PDB file of C-alpha atoms in Angstrom:
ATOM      1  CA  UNK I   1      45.501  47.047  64.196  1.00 48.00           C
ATOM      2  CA  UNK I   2      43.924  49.041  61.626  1.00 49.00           C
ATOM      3  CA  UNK I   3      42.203  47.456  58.745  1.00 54.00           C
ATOM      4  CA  UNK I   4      43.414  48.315  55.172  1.00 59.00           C
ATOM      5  CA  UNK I   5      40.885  50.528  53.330  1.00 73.00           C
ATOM      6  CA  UNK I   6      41.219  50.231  49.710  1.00 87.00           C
ATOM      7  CA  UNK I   7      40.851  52.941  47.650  1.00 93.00           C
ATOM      8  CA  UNK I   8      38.284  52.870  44.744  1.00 97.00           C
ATOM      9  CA  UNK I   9      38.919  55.049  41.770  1.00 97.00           C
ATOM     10  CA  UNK I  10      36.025  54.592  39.850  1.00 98.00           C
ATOM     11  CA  UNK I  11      32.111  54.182  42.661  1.00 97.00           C
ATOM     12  CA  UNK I  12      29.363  53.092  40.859  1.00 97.00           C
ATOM     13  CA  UNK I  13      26.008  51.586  41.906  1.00 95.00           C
ATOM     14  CA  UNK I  14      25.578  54.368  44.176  1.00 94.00           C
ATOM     15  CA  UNK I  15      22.685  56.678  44.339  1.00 92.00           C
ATOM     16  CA  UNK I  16      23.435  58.942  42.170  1.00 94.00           C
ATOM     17  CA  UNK I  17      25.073  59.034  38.285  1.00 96.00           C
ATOM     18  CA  UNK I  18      28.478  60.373  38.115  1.00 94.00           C
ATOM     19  CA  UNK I  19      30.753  61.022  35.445  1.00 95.00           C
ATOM     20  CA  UNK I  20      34.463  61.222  36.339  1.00 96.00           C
ATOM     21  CA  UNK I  21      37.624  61.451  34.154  1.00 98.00           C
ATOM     22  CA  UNK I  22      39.680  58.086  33.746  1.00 98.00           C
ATOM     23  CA  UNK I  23      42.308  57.809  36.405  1.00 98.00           C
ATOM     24  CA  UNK I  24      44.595  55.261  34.234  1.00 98.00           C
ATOM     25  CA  UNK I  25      46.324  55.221  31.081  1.00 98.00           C
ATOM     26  CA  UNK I  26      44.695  53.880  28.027  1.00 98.00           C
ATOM     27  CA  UNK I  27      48.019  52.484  26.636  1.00 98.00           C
ATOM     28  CA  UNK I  28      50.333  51.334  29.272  1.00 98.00           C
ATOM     29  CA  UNK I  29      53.523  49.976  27.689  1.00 97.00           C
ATOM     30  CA  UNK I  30      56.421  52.552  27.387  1.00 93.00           C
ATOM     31  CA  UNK I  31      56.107  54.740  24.947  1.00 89.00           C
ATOM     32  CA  UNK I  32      58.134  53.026  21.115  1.00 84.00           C
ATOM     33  CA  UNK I  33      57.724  49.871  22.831  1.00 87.00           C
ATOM     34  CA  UNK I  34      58.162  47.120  20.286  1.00 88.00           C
ATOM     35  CA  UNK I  35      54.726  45.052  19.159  1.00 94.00           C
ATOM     36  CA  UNK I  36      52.582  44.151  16.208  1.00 97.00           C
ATOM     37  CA  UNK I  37      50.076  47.246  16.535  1.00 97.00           C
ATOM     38  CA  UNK I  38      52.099  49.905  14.411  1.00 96.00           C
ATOM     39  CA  UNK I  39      52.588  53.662  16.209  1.00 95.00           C
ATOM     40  CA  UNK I  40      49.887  55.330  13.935  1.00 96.00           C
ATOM     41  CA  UNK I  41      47.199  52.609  15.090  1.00 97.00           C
ATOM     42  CA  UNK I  42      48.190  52.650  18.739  1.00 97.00           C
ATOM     43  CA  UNK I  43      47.489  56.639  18.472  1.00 97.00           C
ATOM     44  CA  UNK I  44      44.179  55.746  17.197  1.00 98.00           C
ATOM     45  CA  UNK I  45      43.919  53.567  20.351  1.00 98.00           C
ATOM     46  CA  UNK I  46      44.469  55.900  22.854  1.00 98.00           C
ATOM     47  CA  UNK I  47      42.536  58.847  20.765  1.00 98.00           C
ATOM     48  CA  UNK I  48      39.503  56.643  20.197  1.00 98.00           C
ATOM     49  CA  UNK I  49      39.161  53.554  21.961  1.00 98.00           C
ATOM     50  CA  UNK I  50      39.597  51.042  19.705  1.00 98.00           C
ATOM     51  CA  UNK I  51      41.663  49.666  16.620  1.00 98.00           C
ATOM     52  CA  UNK I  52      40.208  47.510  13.883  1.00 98.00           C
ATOM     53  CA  UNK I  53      42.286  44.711  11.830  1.00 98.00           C
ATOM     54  CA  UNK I  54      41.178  43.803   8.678  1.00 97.00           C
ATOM     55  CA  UNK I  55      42.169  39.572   8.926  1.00 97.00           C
ATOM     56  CA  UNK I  56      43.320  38.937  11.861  1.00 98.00           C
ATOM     57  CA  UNK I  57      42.912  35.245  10.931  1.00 98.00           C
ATOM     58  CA  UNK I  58      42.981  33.518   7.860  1.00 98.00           C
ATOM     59  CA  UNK I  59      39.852  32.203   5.925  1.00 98.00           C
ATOM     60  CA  UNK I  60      40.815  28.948   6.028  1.00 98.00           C
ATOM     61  CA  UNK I  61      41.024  29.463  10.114  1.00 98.00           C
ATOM     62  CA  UNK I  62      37.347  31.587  10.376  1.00 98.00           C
ATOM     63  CA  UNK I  63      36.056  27.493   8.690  1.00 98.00           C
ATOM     64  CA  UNK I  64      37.655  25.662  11.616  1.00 98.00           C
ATOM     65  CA  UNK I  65      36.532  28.066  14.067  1.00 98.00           C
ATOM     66  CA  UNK I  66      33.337  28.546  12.570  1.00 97.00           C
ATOM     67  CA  UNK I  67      32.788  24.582  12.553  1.00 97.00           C
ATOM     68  CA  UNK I  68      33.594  24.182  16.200  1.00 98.00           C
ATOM     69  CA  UNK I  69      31.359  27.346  17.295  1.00 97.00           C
ATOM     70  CA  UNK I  70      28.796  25.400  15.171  1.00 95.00           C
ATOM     71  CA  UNK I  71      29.838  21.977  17.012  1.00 96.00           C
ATOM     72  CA  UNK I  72      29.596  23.646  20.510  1.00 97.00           C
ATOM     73  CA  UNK I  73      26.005  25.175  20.231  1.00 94.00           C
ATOM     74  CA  UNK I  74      24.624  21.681  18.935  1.00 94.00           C
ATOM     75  CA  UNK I  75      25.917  19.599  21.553  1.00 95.00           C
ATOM     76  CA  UNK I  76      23.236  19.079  24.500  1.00 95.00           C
ATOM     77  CA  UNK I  77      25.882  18.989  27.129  1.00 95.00           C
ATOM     78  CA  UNK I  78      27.245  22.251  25.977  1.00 95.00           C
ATOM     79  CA  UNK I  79      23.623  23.532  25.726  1.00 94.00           C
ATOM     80  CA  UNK I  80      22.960  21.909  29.244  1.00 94.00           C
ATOM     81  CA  UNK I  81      25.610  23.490  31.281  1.00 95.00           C
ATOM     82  CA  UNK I  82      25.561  26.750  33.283  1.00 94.00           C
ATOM     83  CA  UNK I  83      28.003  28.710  31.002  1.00 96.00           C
ATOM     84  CA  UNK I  84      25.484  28.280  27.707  1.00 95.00           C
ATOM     85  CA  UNK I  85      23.767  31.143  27.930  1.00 91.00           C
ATOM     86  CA  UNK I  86      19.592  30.701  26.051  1.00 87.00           C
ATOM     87  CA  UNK I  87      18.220  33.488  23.771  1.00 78.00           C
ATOM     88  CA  UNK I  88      14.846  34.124  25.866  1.00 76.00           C
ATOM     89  CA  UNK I  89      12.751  34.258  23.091  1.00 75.00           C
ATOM     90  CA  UNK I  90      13.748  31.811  20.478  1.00 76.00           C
ATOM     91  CA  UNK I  91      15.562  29.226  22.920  1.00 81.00           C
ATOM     92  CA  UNK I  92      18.631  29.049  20.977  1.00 84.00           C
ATOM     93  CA  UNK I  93      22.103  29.266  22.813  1.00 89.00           C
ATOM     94  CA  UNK I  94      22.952  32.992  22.295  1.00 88.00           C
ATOM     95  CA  UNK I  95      26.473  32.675  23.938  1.00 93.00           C
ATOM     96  CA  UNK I  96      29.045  30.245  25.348  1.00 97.00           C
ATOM     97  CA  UNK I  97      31.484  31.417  27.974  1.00 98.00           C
ATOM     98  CA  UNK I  98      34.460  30.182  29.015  1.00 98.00           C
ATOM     99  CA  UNK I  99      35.035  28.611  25.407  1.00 98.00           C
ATOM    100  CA  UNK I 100      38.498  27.985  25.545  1.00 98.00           C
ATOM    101  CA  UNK I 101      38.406  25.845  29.067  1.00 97.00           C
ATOM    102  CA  UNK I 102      35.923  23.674  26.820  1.00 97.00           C
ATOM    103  CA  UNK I 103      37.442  23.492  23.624  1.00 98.00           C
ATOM    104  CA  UNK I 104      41.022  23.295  22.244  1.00 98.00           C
ATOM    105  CA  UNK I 105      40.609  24.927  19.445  1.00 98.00           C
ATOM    106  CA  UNK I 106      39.854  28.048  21.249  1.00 98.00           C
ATOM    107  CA  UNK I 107      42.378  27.169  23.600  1.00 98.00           C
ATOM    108  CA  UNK I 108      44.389  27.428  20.771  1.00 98.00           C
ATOM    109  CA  UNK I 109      43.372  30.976  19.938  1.00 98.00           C
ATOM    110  CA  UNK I 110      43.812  32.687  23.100  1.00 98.00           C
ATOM    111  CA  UNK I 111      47.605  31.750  23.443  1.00 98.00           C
ATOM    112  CA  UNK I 112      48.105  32.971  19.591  1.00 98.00           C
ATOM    113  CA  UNK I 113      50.990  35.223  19.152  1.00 98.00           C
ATOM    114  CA  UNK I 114      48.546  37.359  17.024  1.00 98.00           C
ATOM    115  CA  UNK I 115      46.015  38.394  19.625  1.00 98.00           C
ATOM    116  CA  UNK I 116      48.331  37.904  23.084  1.00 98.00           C
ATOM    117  CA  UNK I 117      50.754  40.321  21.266  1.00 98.00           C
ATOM    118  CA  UNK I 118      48.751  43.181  20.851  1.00 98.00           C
ATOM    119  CA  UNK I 119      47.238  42.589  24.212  1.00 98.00           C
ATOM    120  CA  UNK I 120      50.539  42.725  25.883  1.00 98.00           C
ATOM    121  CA  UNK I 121      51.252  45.776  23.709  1.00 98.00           C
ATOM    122  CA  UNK I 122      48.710  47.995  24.673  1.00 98.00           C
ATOM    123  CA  UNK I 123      48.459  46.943  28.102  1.00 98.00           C
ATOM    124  CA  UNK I 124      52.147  46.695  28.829  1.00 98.00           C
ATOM    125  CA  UNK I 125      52.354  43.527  30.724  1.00 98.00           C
ATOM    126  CA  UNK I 126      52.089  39.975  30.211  1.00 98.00           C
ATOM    127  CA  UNK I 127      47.935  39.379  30.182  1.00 98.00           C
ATOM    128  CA  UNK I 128      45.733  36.532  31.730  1.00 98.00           C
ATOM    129  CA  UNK I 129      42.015  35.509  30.233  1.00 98.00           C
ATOM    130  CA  UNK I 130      39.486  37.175  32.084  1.00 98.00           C
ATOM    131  CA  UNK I 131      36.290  36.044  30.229  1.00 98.00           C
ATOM    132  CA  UNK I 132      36.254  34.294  26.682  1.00 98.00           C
ATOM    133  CA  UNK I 133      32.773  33.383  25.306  1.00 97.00           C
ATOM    134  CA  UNK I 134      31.197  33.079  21.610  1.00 97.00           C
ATOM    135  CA  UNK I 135      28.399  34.710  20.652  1.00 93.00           C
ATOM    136  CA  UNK I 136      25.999  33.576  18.110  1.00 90.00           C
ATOM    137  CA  UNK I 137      23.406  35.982  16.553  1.00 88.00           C
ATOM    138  CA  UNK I 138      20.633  33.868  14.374  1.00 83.00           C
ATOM    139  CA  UNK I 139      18.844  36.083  12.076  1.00 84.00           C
ATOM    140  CA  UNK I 140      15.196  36.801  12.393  1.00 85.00           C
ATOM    141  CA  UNK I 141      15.047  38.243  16.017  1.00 76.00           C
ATOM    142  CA  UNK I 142      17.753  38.025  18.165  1.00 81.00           C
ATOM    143  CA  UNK I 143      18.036  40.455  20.605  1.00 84.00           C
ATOM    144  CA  UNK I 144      20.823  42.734  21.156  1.00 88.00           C
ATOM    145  CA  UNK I 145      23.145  43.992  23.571  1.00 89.00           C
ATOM    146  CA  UNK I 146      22.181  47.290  25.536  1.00 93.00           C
ATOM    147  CA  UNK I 147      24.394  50.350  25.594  1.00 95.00           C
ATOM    148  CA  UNK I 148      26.901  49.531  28.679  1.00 96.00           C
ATOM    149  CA  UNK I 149      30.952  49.930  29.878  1.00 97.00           C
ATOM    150  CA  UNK I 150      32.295  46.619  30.392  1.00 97.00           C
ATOM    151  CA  UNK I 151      34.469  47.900  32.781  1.00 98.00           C
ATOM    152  CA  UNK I 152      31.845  49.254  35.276  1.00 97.00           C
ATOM    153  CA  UNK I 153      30.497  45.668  35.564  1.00 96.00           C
ATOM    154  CA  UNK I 154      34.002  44.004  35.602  1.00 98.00           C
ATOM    155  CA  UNK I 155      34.941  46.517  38.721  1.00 98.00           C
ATOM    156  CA  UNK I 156      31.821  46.523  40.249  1.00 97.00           C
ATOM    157  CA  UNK I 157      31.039  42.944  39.899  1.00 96.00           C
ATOM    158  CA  UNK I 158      34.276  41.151  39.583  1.00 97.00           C
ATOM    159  CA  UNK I 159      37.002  43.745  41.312  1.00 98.00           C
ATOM    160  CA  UNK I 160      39.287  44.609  38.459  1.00 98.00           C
ATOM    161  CA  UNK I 161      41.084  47.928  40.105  1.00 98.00           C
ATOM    162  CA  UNK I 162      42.023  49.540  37.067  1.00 98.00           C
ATOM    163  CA  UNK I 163      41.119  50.395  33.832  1.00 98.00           C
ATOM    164  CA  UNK I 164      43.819  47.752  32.257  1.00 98.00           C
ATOM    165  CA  UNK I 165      41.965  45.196  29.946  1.00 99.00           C
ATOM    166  CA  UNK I 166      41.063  45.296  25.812  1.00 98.00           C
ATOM    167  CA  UNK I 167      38.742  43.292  24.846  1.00 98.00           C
ATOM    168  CA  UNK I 168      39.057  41.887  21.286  1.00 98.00           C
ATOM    169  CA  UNK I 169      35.715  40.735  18.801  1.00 98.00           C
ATOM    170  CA  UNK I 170      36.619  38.519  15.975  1.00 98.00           C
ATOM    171  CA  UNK I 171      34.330  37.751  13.508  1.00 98.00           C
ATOM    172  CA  UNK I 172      33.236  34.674  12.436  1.00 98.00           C
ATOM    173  CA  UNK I 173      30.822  35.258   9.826  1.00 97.00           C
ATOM    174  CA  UNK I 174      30.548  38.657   7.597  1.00 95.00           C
ATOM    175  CA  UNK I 175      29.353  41.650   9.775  1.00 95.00           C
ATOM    176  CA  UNK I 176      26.638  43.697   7.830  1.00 94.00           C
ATOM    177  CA  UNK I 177      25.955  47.136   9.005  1.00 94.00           C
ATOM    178  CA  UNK I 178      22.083  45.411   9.448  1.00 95.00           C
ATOM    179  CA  UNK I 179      22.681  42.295  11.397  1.00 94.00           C
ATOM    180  CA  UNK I 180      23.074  43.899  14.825  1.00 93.00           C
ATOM    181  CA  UNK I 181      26.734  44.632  14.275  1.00 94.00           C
ATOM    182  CA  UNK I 182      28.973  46.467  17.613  1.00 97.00           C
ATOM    183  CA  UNK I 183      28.419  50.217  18.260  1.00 98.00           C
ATOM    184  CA  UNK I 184      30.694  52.179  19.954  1.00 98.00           C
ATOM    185  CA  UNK I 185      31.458  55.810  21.261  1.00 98.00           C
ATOM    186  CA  UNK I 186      34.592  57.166  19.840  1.00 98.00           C
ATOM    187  CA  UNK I 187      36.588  58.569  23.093  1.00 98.00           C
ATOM    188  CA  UNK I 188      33.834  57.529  25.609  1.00 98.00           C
ATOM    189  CA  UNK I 189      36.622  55.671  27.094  1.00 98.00           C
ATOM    190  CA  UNK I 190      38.223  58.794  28.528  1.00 98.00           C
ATOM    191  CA  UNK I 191      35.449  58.936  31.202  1.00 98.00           C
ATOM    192  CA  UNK I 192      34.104  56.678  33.877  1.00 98.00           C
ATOM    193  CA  UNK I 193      30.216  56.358  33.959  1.00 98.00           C
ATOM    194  CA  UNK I 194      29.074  55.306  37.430  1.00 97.00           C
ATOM    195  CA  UNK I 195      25.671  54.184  37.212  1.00 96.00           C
ATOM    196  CA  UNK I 196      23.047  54.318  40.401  1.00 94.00           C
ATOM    197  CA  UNK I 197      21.663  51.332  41.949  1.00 90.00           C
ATOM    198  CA  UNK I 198      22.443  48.387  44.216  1.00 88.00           C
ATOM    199  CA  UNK I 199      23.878  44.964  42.545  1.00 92.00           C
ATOM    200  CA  UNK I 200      21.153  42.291  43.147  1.00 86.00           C
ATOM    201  CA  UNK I 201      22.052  38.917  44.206  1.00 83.00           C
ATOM    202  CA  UNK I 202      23.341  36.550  41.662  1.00 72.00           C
ATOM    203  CA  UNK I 203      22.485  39.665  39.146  1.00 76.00           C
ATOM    204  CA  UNK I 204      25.068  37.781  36.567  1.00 68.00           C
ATOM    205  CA  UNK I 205      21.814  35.578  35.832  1.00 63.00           C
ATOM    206  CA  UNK I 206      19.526  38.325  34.271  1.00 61.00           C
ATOM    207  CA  UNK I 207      22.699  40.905  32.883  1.00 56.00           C
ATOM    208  CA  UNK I 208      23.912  38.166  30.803  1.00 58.00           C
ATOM    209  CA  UNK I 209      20.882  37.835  28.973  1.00 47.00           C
ATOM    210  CA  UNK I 210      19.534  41.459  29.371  1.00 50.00           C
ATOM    211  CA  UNK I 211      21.618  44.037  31.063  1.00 54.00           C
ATOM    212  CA  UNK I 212      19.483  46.182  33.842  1.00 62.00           C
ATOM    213  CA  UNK I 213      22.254  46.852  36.690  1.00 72.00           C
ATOM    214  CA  UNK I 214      24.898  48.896  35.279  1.00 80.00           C
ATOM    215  CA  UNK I 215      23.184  50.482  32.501  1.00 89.00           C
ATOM    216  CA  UNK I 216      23.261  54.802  31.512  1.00 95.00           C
ATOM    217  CA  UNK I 217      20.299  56.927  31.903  1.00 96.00           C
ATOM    218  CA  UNK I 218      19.124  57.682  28.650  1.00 96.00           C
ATOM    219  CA  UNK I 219      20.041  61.302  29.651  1.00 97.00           C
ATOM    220  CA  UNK I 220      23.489  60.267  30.097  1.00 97.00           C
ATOM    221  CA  UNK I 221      24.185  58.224  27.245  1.00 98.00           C
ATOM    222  CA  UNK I 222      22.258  61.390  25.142  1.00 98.00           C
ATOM    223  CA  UNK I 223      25.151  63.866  26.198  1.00 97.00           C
ATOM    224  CA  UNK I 224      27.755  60.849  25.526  1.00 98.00           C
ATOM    225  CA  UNK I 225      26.507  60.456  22.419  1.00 98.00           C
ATOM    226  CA  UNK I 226      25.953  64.083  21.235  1.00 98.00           C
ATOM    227  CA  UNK I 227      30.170  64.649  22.158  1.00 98.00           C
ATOM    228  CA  UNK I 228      31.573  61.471  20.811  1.00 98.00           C
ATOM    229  CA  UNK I 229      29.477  59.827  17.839  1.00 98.00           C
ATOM    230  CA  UNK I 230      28.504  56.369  17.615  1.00 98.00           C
ATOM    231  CA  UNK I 231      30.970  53.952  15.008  1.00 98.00           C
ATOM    232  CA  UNK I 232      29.157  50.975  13.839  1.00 97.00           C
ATOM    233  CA  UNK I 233      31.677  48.154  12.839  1.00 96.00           C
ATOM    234  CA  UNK I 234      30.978  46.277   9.933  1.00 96.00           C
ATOM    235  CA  UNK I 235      33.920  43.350   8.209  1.00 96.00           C
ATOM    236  CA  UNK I 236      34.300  40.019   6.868  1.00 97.00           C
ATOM    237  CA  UNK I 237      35.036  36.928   8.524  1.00 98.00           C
ATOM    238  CA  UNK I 238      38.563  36.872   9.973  1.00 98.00           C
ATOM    239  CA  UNK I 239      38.474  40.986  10.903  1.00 98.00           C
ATOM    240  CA  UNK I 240      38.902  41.679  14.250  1.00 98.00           C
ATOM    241  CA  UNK I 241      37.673  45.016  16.638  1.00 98.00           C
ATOM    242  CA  UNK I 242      39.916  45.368  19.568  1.00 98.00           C
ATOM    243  CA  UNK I 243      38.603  47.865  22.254  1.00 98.00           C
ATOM    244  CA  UNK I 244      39.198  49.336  25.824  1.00 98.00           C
ATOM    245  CA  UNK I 245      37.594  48.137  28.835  1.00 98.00           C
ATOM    246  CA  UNK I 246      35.911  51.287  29.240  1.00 98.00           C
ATOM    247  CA  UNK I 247      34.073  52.007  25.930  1.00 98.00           C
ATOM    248  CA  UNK I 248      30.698  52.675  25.739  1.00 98.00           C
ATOM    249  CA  UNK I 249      29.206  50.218  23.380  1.00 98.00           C
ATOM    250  CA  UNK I 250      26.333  48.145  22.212  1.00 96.00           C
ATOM    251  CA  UNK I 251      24.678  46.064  19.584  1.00 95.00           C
ATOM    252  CA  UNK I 252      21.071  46.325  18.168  1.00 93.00           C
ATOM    253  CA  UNK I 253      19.031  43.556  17.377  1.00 92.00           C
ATOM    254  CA  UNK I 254      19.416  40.975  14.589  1.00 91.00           C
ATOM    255  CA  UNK I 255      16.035  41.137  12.489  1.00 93.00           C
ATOM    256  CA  UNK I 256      17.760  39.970   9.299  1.00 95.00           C
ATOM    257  CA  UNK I 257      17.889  36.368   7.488  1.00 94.00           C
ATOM    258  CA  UNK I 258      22.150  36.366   8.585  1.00 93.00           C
ATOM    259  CA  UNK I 259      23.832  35.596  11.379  1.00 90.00           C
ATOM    260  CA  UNK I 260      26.180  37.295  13.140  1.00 93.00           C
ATOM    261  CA  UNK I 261      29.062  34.894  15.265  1.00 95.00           C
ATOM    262  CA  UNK I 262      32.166  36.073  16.855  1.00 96.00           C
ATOM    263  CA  UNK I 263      34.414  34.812  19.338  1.00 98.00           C
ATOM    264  CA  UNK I 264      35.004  37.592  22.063  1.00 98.00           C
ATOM    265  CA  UNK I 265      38.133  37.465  24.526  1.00 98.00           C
ATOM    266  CA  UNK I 266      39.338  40.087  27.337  1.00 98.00           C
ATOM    267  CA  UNK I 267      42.735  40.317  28.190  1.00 99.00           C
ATOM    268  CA  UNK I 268      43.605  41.402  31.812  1.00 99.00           C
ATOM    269  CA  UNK I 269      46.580  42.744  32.772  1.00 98.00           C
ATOM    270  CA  UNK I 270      48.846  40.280  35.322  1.00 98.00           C
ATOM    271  CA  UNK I 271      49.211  43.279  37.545  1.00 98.00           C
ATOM    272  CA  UNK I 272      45.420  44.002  37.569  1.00 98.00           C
ATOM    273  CA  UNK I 273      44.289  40.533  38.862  1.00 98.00           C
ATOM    274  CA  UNK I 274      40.507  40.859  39.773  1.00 98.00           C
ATOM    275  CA  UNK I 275      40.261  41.390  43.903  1.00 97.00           C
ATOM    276  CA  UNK I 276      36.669  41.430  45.686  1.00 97.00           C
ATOM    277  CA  UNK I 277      33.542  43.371  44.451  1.00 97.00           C
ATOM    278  CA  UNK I 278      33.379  47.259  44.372  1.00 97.00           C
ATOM    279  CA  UNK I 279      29.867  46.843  44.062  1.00 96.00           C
ATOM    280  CA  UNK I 280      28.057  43.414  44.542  1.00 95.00           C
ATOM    281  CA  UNK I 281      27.393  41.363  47.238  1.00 94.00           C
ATOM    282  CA  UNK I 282      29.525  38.561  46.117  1.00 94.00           C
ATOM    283  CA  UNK I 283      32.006  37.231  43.185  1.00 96.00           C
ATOM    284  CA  UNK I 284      30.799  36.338  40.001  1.00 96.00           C
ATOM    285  CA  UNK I 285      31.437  32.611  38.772  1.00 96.00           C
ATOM    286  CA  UNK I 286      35.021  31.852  38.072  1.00 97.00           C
ATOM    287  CA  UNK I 287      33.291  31.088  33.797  1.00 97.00           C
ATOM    288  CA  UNK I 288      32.636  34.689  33.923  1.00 96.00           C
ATOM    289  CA  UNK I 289      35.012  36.527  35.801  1.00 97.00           C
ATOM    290  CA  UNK I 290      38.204  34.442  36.200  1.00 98.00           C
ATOM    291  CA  UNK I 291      40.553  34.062  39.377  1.00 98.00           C
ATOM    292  CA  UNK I 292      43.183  31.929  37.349  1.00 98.00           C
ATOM    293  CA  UNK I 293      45.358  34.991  36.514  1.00 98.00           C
ATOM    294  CA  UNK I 294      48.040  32.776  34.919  1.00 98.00           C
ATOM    295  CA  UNK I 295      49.626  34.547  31.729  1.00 98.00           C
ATOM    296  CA  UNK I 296      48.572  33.209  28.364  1.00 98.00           C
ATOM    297  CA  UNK I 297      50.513  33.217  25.529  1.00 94.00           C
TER     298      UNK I 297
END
């Protein structure tokens, strides 16, 4: 009998650095499929990657969220367990993953209408949680997040086949253009970066807090960034940045007295449930990659 070979449209972690054109669709529902995003913004989608809402939830909803984020990072078993994630430097928690297994009111969130909606829109299918964490950003020094494509980690790390998740930030406090605010390259999601070297064990311990496997050659992200401009997202509390799997994005560092706290959840397609590593020796844990594909919403 001969074994199945599955095919792998996007190698990375090899020895070399490729760049290849996308082999999926950005938006995958039929085209005048009925949704929340409106034609004109979906365009905007496809064209650039992303599509910003101005309140996605209401004021009085950023205080309740706000107050549990604020519960959650001062509560020692939250602090104590494996999916807190420390700041190296200050030893504050920087992030919490899998927030809405461990709180209802996030719970809450990721089945809302609002958000599962436009998921299902863009990626034409109902959609599953494949990570949700908060991230908190104190002022005075916290570090940032180094240029990367989630997607190259999700399919190298966690075995998403295709290029069929969004990824949506929602801000919890005001977003500054100086408090290490999300960057991204208009259209970089139109190309697959595959990035050279082997995926150390357990490497999920180190990327979370600073990303080394999986990250562009400053050469490479030079050329990306010379074609396709870099967008720096500022809003108030409640706005929202939804955002392909594939963009090329990152966040500076927060030197400022203000924090910067969002909630962050990616939506996977049903049809694109994660399978084995392209590109690591083994899964990543279930808080970070998920293997419960059942649909939200």
């Amino acid at each position: 009998m001969t074994a199945h070979v599955r095919t792998d449209l996007y190698p990375t972690r090899g020895a070399a650095e490729l760049i290849a054109p996308r082999q999926d669709p950005v938006i995958w529902s039929a085209p005048g499929a009925s949704g929340p995003v409106a034609v004109r913004d979906l365009q905007g989608f496809e064209r650039d990657g992303f599509l910003t809402v101005d309140q996605l939830i209401t004021p009085d909803e950023v205080a309740v969220h706000r107050a549990e984020l604020d519960r959650l990072i001062a509560d020692p078993a939250v602090r104590a367990d494996e999916r807190a994630i420390i700041e190296p430097k200050s030893q504050d928690v920087r992030s919490v993953f899998e927030v809405h297994r461990i709180s209802d009111v996030f719970a809450q969130l990721v089945n809302d209408e609002r958000l599962v909606g436009r998921a299902r829109q863009i990626l034409g299918s109902d959609v599953y949680v494949h990570q949700s964490r908060i991230n908190v950003k104190p002022g005075f020094g916290a570090s940032g997040f180094y240029w990367h494509s989630d997607f190259e980690t999700w399919h190298a790390e966690d075995g998403l086949p295709h290029m069929r998740a969004v990824s949506v930030s929602i801000a919890l406090t005001e977003n500054y253009d100086t408090n290490g605010g999300l960057m991204i390259m208009p259209g970089s999601h139109k190309s697959f970066l595959g990035c050279t070297g082997e995926t150390p064990k357990d490497n999920y311990k180190r990327s979370l807090k600073m990303q080394d496997a999986g990250t562009p050659s400053d050469g490479a992200l030079t050329r990306m960034a010379d074609r396709h401009g870099i967008r720096l997202f500022t809003g108030r509390a409640g706005s929202a940045t939804w955002f392909d799997c594939n963009c090329m994005h990152g966040s500076g560092d927060n030197i400022t007295p203000y924090p910067r706290s969002n909630v962050f959840i990616v939506f996977n397609s049903v049809e694109n449930a994660a399978e084995e590593p392209f590109a690591a020796p083994a899964r990543r844990p279930e808080f970070i990659g998920a293997r419960d594909f059942s649909p939200v919403g």
